[in-house]
PDB file of C-alpha atoms in Angstrom:
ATOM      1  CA  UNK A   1       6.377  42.055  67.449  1.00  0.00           C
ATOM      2  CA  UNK A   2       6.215  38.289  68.134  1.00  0.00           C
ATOM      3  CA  UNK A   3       3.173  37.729  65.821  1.00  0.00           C
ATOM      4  CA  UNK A   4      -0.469  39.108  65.075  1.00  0.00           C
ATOM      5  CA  UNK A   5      -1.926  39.495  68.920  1.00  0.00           C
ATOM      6  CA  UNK A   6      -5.441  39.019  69.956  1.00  0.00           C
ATOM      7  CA  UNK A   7      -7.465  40.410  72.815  1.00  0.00           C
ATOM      8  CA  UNK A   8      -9.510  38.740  74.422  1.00  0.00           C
ATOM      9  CA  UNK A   9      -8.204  35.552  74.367  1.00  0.00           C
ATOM     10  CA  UNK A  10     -11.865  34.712  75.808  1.00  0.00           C
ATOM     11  CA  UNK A  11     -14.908  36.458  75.795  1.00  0.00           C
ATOM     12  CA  UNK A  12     -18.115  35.529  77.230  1.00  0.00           C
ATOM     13  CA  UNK A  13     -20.826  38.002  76.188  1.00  0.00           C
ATOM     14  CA  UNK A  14     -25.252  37.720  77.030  1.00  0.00           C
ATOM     15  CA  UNK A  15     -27.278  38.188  73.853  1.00  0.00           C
ATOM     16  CA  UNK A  16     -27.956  41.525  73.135  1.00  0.00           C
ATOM     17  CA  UNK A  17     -24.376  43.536  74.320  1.00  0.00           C
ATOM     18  CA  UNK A  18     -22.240  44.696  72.543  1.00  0.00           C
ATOM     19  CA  UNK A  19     -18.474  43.279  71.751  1.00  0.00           C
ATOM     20  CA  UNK A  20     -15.127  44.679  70.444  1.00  0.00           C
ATOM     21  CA  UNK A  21     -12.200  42.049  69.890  1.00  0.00           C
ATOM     22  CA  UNK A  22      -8.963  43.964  69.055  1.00  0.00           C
ATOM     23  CA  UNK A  23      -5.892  42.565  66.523  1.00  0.00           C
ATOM     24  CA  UNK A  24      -2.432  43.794  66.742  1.00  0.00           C
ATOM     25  CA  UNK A  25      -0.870  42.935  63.689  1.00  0.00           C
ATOM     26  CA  UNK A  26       3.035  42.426  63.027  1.00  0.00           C
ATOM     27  CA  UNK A  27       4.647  45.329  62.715  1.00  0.00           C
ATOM     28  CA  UNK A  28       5.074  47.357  59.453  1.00  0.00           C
ATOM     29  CA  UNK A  29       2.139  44.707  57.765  1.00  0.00           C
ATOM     30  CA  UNK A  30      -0.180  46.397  55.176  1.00  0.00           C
ATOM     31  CA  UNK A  31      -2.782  44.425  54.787  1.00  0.00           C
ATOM     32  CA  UNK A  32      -5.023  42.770  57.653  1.00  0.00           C
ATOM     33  CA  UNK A  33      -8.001  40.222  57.641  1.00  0.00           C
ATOM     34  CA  UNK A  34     -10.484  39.095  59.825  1.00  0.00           C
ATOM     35  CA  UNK A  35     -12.072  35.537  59.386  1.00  0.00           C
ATOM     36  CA  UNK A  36     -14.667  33.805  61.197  1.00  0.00           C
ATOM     37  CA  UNK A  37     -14.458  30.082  62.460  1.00  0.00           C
ATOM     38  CA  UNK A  38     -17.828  28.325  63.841  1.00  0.00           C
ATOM     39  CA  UNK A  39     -17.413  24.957  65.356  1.00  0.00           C
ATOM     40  CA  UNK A  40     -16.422  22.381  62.888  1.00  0.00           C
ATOM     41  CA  UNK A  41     -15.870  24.683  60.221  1.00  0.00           C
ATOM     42  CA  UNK A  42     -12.912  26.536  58.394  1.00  0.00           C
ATOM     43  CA  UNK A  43     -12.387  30.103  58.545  1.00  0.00           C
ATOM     44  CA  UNK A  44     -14.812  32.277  56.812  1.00  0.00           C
ATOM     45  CA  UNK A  45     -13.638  35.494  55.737  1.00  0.00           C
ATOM     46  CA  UNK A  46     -15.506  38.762  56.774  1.00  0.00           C
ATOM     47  CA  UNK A  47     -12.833  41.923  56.152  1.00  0.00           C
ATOM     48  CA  UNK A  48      -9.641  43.137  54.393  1.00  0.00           C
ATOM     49  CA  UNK A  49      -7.840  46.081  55.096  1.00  0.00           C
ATOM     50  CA  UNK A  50      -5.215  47.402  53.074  1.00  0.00           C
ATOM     51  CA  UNK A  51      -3.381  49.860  55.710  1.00  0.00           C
ATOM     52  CA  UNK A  52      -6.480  52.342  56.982  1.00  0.00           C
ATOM     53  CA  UNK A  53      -8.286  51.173  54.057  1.00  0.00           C
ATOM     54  CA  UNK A  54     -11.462  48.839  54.184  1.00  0.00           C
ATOM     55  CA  UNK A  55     -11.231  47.483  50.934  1.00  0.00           C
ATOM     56  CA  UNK A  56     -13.541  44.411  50.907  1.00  0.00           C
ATOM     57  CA  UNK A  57     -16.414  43.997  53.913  1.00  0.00           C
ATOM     58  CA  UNK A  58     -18.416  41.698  51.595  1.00  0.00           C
ATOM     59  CA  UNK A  59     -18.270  38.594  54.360  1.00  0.00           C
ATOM     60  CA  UNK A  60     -19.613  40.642  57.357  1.00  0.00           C
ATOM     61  CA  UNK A  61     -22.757  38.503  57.944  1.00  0.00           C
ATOM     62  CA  UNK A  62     -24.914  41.375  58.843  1.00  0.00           C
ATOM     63  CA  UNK A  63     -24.770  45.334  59.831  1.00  0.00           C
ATOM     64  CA  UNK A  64     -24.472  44.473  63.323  1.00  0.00           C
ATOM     65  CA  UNK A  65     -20.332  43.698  62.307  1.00  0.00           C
ATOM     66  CA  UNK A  66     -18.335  46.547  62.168  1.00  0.00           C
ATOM     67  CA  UNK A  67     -14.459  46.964  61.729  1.00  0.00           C
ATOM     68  CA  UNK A  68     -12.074  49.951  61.922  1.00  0.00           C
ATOM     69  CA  UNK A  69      -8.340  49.871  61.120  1.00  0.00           C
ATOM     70  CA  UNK A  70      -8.038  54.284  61.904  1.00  0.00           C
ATOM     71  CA  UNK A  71      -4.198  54.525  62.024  1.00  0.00           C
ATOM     72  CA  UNK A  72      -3.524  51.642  59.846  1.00  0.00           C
ATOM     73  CA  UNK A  73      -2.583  49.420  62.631  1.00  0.00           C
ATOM     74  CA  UNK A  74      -4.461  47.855  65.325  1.00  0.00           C
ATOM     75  CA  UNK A  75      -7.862  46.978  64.212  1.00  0.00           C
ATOM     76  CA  UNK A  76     -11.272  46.622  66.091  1.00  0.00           C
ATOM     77  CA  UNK A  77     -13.843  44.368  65.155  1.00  0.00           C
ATOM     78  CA  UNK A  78     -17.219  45.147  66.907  1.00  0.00           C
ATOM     79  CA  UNK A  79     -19.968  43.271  67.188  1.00  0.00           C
ATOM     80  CA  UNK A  80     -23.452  44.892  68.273  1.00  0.00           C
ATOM     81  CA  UNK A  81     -26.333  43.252  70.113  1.00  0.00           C
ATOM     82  CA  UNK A  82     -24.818  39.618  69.679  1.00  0.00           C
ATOM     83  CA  UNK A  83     -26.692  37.052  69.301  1.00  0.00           C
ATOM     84  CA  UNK A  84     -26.347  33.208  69.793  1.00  0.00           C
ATOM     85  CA  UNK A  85     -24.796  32.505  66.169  1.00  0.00           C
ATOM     86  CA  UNK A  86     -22.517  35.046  66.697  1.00  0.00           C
ATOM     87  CA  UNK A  87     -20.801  32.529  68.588  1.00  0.00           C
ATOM     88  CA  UNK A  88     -17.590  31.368  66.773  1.00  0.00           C
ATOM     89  CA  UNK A  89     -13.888  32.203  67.285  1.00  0.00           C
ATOM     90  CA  UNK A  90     -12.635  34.901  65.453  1.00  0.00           C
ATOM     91  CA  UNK A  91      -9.862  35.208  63.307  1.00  0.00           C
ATOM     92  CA  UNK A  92      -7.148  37.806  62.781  1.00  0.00           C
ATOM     93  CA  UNK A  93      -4.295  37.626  60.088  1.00  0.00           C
ATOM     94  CA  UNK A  94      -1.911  40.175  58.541  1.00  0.00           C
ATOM     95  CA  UNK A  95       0.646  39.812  55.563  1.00  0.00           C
ATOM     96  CA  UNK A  96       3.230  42.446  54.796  1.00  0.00           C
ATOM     97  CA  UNK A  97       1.951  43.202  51.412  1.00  0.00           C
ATOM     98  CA  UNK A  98      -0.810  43.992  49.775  1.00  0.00           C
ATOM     99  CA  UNK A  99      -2.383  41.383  46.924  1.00  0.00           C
ATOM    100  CA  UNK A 100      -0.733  43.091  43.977  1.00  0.00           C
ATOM    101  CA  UNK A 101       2.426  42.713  45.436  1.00  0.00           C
ATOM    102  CA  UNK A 102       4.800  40.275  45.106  1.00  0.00           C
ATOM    103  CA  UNK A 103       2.999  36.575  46.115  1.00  0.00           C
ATOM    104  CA  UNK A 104       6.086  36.102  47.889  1.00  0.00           C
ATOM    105  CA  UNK A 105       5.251  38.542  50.503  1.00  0.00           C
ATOM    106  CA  UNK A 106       1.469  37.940  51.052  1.00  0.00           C
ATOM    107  CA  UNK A 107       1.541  34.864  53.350  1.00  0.00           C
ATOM    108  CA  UNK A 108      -1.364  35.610  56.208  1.00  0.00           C
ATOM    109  CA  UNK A 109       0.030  34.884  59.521  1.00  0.00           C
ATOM    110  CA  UNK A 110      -2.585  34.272  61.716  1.00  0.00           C
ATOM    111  CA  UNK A 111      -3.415  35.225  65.491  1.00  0.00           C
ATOM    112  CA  UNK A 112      -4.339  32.752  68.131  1.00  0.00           C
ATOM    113  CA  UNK A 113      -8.232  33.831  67.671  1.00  0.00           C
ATOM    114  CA  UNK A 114     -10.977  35.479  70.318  1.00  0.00           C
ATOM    115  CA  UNK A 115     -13.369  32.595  70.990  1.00  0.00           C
ATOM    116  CA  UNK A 116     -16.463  34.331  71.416  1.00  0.00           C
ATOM    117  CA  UNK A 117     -19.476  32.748  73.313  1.00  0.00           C
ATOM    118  CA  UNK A 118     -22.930  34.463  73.513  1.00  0.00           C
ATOM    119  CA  UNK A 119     -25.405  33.227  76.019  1.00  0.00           C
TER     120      UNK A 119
ATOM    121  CA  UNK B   1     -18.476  30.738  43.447  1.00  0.00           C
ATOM    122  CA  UNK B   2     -15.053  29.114  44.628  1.00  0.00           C
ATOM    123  CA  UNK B   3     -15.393  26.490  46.645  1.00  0.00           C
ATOM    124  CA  UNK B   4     -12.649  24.295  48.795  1.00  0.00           C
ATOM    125  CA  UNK B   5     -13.857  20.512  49.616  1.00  0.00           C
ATOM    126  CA  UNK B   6     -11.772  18.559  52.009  1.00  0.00           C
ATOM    127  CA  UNK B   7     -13.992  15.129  51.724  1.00  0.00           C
ATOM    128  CA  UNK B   8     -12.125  13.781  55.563  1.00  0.00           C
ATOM    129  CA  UNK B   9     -13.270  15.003  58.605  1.00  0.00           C
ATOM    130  CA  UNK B  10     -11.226  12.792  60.367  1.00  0.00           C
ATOM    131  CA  UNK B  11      -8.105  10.484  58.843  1.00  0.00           C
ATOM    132  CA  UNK B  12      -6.385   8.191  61.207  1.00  0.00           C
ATOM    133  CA  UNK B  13      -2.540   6.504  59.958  1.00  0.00           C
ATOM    134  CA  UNK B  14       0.416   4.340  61.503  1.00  0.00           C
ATOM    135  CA  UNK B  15       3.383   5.869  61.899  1.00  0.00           C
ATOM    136  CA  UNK B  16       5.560   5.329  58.866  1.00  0.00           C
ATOM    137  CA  UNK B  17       2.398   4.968  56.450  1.00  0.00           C
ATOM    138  CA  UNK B  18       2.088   6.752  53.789  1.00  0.00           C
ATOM    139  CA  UNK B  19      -0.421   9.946  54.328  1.00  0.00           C
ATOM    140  CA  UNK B  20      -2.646  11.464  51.207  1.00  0.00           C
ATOM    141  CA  UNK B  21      -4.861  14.610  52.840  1.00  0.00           C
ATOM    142  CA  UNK B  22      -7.626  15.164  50.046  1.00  0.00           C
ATOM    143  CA  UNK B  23      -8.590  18.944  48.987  1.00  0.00           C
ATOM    144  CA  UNK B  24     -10.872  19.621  45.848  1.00  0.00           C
ATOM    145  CA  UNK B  25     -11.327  23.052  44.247  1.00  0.00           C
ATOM    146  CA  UNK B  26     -14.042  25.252  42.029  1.00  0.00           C
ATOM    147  CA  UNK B  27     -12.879  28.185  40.900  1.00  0.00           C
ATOM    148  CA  UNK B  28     -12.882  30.262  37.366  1.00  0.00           C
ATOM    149  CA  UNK B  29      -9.797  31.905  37.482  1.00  0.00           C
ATOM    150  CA  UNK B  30      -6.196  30.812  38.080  1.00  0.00           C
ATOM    151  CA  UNK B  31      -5.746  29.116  41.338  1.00  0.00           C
ATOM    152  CA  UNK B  32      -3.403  29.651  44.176  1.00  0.00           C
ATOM    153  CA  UNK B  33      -3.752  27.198  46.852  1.00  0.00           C
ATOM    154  CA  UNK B  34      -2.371  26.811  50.330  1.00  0.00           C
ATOM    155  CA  UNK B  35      -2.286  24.752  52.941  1.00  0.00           C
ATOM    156  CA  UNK B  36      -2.780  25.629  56.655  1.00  0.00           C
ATOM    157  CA  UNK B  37      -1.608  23.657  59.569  1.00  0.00           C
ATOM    158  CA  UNK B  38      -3.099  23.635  63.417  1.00  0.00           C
ATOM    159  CA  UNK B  39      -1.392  22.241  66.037  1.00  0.00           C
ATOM    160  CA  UNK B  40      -2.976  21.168  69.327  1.00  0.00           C
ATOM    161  CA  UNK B  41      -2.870  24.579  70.935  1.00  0.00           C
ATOM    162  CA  UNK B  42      -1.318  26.538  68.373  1.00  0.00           C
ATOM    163  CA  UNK B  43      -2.313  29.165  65.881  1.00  0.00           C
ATOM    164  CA  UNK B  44      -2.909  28.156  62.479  1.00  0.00           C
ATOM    165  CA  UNK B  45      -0.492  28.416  60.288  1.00  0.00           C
ATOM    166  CA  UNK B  46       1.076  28.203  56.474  1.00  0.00           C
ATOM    167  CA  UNK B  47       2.313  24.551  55.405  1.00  0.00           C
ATOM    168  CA  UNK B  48       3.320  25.267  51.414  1.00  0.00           C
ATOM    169  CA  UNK B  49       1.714  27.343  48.839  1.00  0.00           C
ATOM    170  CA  UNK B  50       1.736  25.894  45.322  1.00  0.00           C
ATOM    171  CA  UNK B  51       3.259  28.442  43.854  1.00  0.00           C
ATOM    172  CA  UNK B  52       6.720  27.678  46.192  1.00  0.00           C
ATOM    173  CA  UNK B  53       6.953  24.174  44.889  1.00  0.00           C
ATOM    174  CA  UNK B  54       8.818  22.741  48.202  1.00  0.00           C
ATOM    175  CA  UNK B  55       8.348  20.630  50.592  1.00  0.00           C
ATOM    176  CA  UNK B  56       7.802  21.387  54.390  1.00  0.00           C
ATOM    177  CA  UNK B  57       8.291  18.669  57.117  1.00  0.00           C
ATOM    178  CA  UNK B  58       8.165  16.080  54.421  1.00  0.00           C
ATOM    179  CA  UNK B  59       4.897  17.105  53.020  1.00  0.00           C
ATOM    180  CA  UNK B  60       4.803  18.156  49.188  1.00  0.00           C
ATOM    181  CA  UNK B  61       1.070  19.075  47.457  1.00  0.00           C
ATOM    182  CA  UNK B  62       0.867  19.033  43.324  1.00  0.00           C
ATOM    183  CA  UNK B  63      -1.571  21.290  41.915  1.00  0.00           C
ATOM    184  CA  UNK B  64      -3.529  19.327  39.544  1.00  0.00           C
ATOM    185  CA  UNK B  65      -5.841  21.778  37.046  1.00  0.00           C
ATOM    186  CA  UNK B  66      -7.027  18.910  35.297  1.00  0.00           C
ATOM    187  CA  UNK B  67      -8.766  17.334  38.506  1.00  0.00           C
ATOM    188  CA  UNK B  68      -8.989  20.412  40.285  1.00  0.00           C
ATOM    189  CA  UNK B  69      -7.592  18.943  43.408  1.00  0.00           C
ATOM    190  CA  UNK B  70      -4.315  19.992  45.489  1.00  0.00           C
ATOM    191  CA  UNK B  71      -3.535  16.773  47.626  1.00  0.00           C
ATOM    192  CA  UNK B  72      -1.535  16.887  50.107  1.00  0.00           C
ATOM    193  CA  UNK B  73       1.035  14.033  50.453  1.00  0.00           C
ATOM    194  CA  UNK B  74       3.627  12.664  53.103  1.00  0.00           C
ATOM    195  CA  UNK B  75       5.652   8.891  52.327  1.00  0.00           C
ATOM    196  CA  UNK B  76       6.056   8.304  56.486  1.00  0.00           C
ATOM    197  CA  UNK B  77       3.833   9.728  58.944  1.00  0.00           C
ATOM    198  CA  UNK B  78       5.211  10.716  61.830  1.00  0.00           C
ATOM    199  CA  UNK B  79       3.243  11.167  65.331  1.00  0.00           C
ATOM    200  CA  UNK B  80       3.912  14.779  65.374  1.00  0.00           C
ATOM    201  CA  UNK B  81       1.972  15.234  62.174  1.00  0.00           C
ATOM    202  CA  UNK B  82      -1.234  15.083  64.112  1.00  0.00           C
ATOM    203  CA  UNK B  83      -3.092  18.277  63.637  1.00  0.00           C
ATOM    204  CA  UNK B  84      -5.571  19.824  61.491  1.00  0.00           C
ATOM    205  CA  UNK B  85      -4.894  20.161  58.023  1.00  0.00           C
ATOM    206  CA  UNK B  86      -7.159  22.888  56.112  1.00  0.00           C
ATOM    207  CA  UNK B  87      -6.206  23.654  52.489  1.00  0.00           C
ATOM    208  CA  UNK B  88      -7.172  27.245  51.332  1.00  0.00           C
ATOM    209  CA  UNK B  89      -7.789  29.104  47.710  1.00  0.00           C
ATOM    210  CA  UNK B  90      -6.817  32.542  47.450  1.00  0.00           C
ATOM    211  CA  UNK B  91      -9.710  34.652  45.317  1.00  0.00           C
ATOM    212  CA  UNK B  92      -8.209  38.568  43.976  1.00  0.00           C
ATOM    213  CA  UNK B  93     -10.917  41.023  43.335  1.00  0.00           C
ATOM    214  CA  UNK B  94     -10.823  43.594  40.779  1.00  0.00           C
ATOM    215  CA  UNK B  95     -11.285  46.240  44.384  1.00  0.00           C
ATOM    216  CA  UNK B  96      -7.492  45.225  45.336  1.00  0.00           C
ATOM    217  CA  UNK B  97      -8.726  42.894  47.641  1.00  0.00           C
ATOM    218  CA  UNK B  98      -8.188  39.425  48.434  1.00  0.00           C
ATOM    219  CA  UNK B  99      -9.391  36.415  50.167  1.00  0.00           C
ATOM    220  CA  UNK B 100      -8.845  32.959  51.449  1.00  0.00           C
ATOM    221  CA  UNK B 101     -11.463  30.355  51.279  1.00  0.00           C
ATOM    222  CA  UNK B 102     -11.087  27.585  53.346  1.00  0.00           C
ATOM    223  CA  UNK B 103     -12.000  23.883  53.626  1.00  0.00           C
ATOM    224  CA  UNK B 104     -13.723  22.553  56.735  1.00  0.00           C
ATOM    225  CA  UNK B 105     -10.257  20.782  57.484  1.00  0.00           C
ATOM    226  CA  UNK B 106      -9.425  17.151  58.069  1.00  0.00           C
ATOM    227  CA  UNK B 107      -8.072  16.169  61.675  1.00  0.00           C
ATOM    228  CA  UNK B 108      -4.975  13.837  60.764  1.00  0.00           C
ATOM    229  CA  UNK B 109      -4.381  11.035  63.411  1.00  0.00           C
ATOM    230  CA  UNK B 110      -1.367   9.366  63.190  1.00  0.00           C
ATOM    231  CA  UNK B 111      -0.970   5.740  65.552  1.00  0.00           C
ATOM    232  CA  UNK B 112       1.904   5.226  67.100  1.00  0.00           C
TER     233      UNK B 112
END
């Protein structure tokens, strides 16, 4: 593919419901992140995935944050009963290897983000 | 903890001036920095790693252990250098998993 997809672009959500934002990585890449970005802030990290693998889930802010990679492709990330600081845009990057790999190869491309807003 | 400080929230230039993008560090193990580039309307994406040693659209960064800082430098600023600049550290944990940690970012002006 072009690049790591996003989808929703946009997503507008009322505190309390439940989200899923989807990444589409490029195509044959291992490993897959999710960060998130408030306002005025860098990225925070929240998950790695190494192929079906969730290695690392320490940044997931609470257990309301969920993320699946099944197939070691697309991934979900779902967000249950949002609430108001859940607001941020969210962050998807893949790199073709994993970190033990040659450094070379482990550039994270980014997507364009979901910018999630919870009212 | 590792930690990235970008001191500049904002840093407005002339075109042709020279262009110094601060970035700070704390971390106990060896570094690998990076820094990220954003683009009005664009996805964010890699500038130069240290570990490549080049330079990219005129910009090179030296990674200083001493200081603890990877600056980013350009000689001549040129208008489409406006964007937002955040530098990142990479952190490896012993679970074969890794992480960037970002800086807040500076938004880089430059006046034409």
């Amino acid at each position: 593919g072009a690049g790591v997809s996003q989808s929703p672009r946009y997503k507008v959500a009322k505190r309390g419901q439940d989200v899923a934002l989807r990444c589409d990585p490029i195509s044959g890449h291992v490993s897959l992140f999710w960060y998130q970005q408030a306002l005025g802030q860098g990225p925070e990290f929240l998950t790695y995935f190494q192929n079906e693998a969730q290695l690392d889930k320490s940044g997931l802010p609470s257990d309301r944050f969920f993320a699946e990679r099944p197939e070691g492709s697309v991934s979900t990330l779902k967000i249950q009963r949002t609430q108001q600081e859940d607001s941020a845009v969210y962050l998807c990057a893949s790199s073709l290897t994993g970190p033990a790999d040659d450094l070379a190869k482990n550039i994270q491309y980014f997507g364009a983000g979901t910018r999630l807003s919870v009212l | 903890a590792q930690r990235v400080t970008q001191p500049e929230k904002l840093l407005s230039v002339f075109k042709g001036a020279p262009v110094e993008l601060k970035c700070n560090y704390s971390y106990s193990g060896s570094p690998e920095l990076f820094w990220y580039v954003q683009y009005s309307r664009q996805r964010l994406q890699l500038l130069l790693r240290h570990i490549s040693r080049e330079s990219i659209k005129g910009f090179t960064a030296d990674l200083n252990k001493g200081e603890t800082s990877f600056h980013l430098k350009k000689p001549f600023a040129q208008e489409e250098d406006s964007a937002m600049y955040y530098c990142a550290l990479a952190r490896y944990s012993g679970a074969g998993s890794y992480q960037l940690t970002f800086g807040k970012g500076t938004k880089l002006s430059v006046i034409p």
